[in-house]
Short mmCIF file of C-alpha atoms in Angstrom, two decimals:
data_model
loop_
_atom_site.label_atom_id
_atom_site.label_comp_id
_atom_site.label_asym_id
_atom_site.label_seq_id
_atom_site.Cartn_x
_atom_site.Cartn_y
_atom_site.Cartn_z
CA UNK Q 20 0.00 0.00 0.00
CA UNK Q 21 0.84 3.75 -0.24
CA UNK Q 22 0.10 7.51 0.31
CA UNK Q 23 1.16 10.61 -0.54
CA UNK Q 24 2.75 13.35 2.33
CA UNK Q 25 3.90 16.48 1.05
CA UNK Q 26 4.73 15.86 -2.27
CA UNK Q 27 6.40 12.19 -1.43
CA UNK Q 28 5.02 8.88 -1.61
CA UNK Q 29 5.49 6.42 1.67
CA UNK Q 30 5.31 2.96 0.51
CA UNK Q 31 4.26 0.19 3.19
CA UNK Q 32 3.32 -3.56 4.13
CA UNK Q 33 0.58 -4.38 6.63
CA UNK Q 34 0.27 -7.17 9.17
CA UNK Q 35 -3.25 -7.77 10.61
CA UNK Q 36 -2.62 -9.95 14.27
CA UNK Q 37 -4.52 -10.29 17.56
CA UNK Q 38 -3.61 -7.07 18.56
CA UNK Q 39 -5.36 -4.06 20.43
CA UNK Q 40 -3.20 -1.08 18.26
CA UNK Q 41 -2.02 0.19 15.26
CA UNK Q 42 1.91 -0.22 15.11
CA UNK Q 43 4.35 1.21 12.49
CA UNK Q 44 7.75 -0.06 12.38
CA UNK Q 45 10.46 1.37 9.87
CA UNK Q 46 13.82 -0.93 9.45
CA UNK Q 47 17.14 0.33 8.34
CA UNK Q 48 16.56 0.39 5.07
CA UNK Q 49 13.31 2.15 5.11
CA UNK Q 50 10.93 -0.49 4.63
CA UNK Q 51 7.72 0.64 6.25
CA UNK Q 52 5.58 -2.15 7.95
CA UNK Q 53 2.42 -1.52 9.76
CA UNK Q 54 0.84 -3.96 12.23
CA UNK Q 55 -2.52 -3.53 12.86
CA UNK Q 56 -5.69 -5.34 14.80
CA UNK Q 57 -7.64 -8.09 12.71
CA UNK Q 58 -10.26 -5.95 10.93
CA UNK Q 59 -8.68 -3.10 10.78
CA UNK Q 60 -9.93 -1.00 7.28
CA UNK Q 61 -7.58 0.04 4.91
CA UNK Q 62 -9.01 3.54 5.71
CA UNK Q 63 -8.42 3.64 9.61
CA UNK Q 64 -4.40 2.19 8.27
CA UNK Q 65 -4.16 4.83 5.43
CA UNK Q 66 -5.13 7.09 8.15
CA UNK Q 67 -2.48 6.09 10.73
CA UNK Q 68 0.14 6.66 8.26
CA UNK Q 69 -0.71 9.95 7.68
CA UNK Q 70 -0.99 10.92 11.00
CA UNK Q 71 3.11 9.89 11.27
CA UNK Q 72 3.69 11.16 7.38
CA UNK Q 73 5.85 13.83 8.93
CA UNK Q 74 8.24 11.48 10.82
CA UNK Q 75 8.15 9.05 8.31
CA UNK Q 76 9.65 11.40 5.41
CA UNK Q 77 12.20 12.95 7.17
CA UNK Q 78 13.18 9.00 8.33
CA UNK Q 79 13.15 8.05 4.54
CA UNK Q 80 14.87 11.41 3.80
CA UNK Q 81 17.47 10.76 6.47
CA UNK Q 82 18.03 6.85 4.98
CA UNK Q 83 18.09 8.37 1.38
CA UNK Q 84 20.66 10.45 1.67
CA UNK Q 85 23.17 7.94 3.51
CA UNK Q 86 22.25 5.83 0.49
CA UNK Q 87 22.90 9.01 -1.83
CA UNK Q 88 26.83 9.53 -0.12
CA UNK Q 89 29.15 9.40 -2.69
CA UNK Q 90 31.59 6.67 -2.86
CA UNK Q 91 34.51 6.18 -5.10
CA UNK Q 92 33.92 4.12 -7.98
CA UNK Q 93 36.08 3.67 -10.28
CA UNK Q 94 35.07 3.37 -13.88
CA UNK Q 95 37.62 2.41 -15.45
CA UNK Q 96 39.06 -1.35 -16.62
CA UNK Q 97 40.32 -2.19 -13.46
CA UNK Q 98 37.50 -0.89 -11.37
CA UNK Q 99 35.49 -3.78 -9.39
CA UNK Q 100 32.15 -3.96 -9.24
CA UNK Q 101 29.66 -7.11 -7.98
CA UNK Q 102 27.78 -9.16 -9.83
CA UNK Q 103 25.89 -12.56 -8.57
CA UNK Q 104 27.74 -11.81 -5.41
CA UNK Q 105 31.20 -11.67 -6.73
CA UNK Q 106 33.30 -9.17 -7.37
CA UNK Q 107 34.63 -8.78 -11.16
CA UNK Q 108 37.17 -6.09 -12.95
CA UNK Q 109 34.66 -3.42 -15.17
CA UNK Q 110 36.20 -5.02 -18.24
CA UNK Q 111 35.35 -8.36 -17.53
CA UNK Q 112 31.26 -7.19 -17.26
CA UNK Q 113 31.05 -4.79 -19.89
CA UNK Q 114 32.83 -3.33 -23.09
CA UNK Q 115 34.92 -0.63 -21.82
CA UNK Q 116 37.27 0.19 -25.04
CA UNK Q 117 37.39 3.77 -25.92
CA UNK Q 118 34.80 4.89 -23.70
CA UNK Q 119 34.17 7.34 -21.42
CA UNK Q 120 33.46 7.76 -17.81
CA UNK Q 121 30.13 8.64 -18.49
CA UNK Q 122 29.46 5.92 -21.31
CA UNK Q 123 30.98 3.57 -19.17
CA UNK Q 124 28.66 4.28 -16.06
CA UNK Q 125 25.36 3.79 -18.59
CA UNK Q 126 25.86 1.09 -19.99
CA UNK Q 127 27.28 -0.88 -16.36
CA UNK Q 128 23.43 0.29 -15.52
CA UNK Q 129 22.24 -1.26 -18.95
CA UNK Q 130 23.90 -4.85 -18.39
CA UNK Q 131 22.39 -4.64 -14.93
CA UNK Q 132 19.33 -4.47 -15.48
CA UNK Q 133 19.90 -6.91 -18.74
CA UNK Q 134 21.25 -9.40 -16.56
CA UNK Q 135 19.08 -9.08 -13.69
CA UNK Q 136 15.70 -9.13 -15.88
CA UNK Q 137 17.29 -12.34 -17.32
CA UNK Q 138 18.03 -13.88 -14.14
CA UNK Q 139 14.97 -12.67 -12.43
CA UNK Q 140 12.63 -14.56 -15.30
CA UNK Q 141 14.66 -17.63 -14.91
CA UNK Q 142 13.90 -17.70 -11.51
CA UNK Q 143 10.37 -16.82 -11.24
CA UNK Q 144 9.59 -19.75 -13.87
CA UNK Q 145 11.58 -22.26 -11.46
CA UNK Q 146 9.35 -21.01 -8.46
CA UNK Q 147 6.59 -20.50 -9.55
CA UNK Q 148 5.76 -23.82 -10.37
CA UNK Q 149 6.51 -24.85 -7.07
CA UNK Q 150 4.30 -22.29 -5.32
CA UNK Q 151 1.65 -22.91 -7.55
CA UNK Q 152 1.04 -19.54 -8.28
CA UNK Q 153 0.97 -17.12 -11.81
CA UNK Q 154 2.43 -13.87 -11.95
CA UNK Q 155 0.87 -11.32 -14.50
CA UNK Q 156 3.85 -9.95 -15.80
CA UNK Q 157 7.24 -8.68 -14.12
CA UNK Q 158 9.49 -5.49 -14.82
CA UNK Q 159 12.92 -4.26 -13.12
CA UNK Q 160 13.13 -0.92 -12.32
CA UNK Q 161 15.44 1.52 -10.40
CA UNK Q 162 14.48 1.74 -6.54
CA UNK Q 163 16.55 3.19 -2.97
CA UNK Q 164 13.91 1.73 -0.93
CA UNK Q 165 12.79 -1.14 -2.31
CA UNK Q 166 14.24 -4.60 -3.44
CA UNK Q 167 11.11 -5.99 -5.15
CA UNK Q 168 7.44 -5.48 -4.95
CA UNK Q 169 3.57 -7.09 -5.94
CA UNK Q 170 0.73 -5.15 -7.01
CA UNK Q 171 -2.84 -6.27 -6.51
CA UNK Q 172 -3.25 -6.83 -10.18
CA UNK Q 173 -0.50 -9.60 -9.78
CA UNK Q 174 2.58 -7.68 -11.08
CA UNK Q 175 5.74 -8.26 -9.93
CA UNK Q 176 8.59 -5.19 -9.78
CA UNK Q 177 12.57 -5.98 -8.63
CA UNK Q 178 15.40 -3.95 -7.90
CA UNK Q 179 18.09 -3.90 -10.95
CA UNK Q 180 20.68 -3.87 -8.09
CA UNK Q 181 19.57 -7.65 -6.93
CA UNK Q 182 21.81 -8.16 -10.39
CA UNK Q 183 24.84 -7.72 -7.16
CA UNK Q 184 23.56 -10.09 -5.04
CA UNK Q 185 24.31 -13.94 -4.49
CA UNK Q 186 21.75 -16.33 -6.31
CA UNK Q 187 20.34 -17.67 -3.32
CA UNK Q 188 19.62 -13.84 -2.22
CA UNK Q 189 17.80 -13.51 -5.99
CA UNK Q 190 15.98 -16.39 -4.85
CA UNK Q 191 14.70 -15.35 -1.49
CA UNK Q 192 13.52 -12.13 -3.02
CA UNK Q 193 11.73 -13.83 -5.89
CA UNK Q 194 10.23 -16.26 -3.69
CA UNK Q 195 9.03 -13.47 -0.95
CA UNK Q 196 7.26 -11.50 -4.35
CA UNK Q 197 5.61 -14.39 -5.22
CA UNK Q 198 4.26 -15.81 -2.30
CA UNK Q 199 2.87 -12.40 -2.21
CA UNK Q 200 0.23 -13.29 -5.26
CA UNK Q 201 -1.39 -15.49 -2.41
CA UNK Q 202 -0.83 -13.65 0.54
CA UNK Q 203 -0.63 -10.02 0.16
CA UNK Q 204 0.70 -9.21 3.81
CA UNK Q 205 2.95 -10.52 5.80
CA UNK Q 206 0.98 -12.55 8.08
CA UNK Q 207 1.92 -15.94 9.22
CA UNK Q 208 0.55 -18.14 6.86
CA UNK Q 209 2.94 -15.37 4.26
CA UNK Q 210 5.89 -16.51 6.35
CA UNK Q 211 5.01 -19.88 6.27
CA UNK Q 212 4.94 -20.26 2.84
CA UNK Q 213 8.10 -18.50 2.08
CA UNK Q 214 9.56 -20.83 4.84
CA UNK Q 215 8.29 -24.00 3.12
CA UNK Q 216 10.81 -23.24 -0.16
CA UNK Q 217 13.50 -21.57 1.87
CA UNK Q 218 13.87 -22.52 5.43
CA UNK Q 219 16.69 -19.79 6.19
CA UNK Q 220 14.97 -17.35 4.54
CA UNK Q 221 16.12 -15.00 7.28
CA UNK Q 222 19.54 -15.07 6.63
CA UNK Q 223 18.92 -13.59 3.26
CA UNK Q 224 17.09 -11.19 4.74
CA UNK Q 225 20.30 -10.12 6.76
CA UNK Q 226 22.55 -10.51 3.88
CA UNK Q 227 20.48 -7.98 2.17
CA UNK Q 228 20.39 -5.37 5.42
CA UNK Q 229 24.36 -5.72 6.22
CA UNK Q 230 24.93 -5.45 2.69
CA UNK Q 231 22.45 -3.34 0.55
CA UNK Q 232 24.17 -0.18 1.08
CA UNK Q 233 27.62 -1.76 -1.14
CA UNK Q 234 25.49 -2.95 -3.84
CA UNK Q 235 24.95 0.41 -6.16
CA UNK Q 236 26.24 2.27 -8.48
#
């Protein structure tokens, strides 16, 4: 779900439990989940956010621009840069003859998101099948908050930076968006189900907090 505050859009999950109040929680990397009582309408949630929007924004504002500090890449042949969770030489990922900086920075993006739409469609086939679920269609985009995503009409979005991480990280994050075509929040039987393909789901889950911040551009 989201809403708009002042001219930015706060993105969120919600968790309906036994519960008598309306929690929001906000993690390091600015993923926004609310837990709320069983029954709770969307508009008495929508609501709740909005009544934190100005915390929230200056949070994600704070988070954003840690993400935005500069760090030295070097674009050049024997610059490093991850991909699948190793670290490779520019030249050895892209074309980099004759080139400049500039050049050489769009089309890193480009094979990133080649590569990672690739992968991501290989993967999503493989799982799919053994969820037992069907996606609508799937795109990668560019997010700093996100690393994939599900829309109610059963479309799946993912990060062109999850091009950086390990396979089994791709994984987790494929399986989490999918599981999300039958269970839209993350309630138990959500967690369940993304336990029942990959137990230690967790520890992707900490791979990608300890670690987000390194994969980028």
């Amino acid at each position: 779900m989201k809403i708009e505050f002042e001219n930015q859009i706060i993105e969120f999950n919600v968790e309906y439990a036994n519960r008598k109040k309306i929690y929001i929680q906000m993690d390091s990397l600015g993923f926004i989940t609310v837990k709320a009582p069983n029954g709770t309408t969307e508009e008495n949630v929508m609501r709740a956010v909005e009544q934190h929007g100005k915390q929230l924004t200056q949070r994600l504002q704070q988070i954003a621009k840690v993400r935005d500090t500069p760090k030295t890449k070097e674009y050049q042949e024997q610059g490093k840069f991850l991909h699948l969770g190793k670290e490779y030489f520019l030249h050895e990922l892209i074309d980099t003859a004759d080139l400049s900086e500039e050049e050489l920075k769009i089309n890193l993006k480009k094979f990133y998101f080649s590569s990672c739409k690739k992968i991501i469609g290989e993967r999503i086939k493989r799982y799919q099948e053994q969820l037992k679920v069907k996606h609508k269609s799937f795109e990668i985009e560019e997010s700093r908050t996100k690393w994939g995503s599900c829309s109610s009409s059963k479309k799946l979005t993912f990060n062109y930076r999850l091009a950086m991480a390990p396979l089994e990280v791709i994984d987790y994050v494929v399986i989490h968006e999918l599981c999300h075509l039958t269970h839209m929040n993350h309630d138990r039987s959500f967690w369940r189900r993304v336990g029942s393909i990959m137990p230690d789901y967790k520890e992707k889950e900490e791979f990608l907090a300890r670690h987000g911040q390194a994969m980028t551009l």
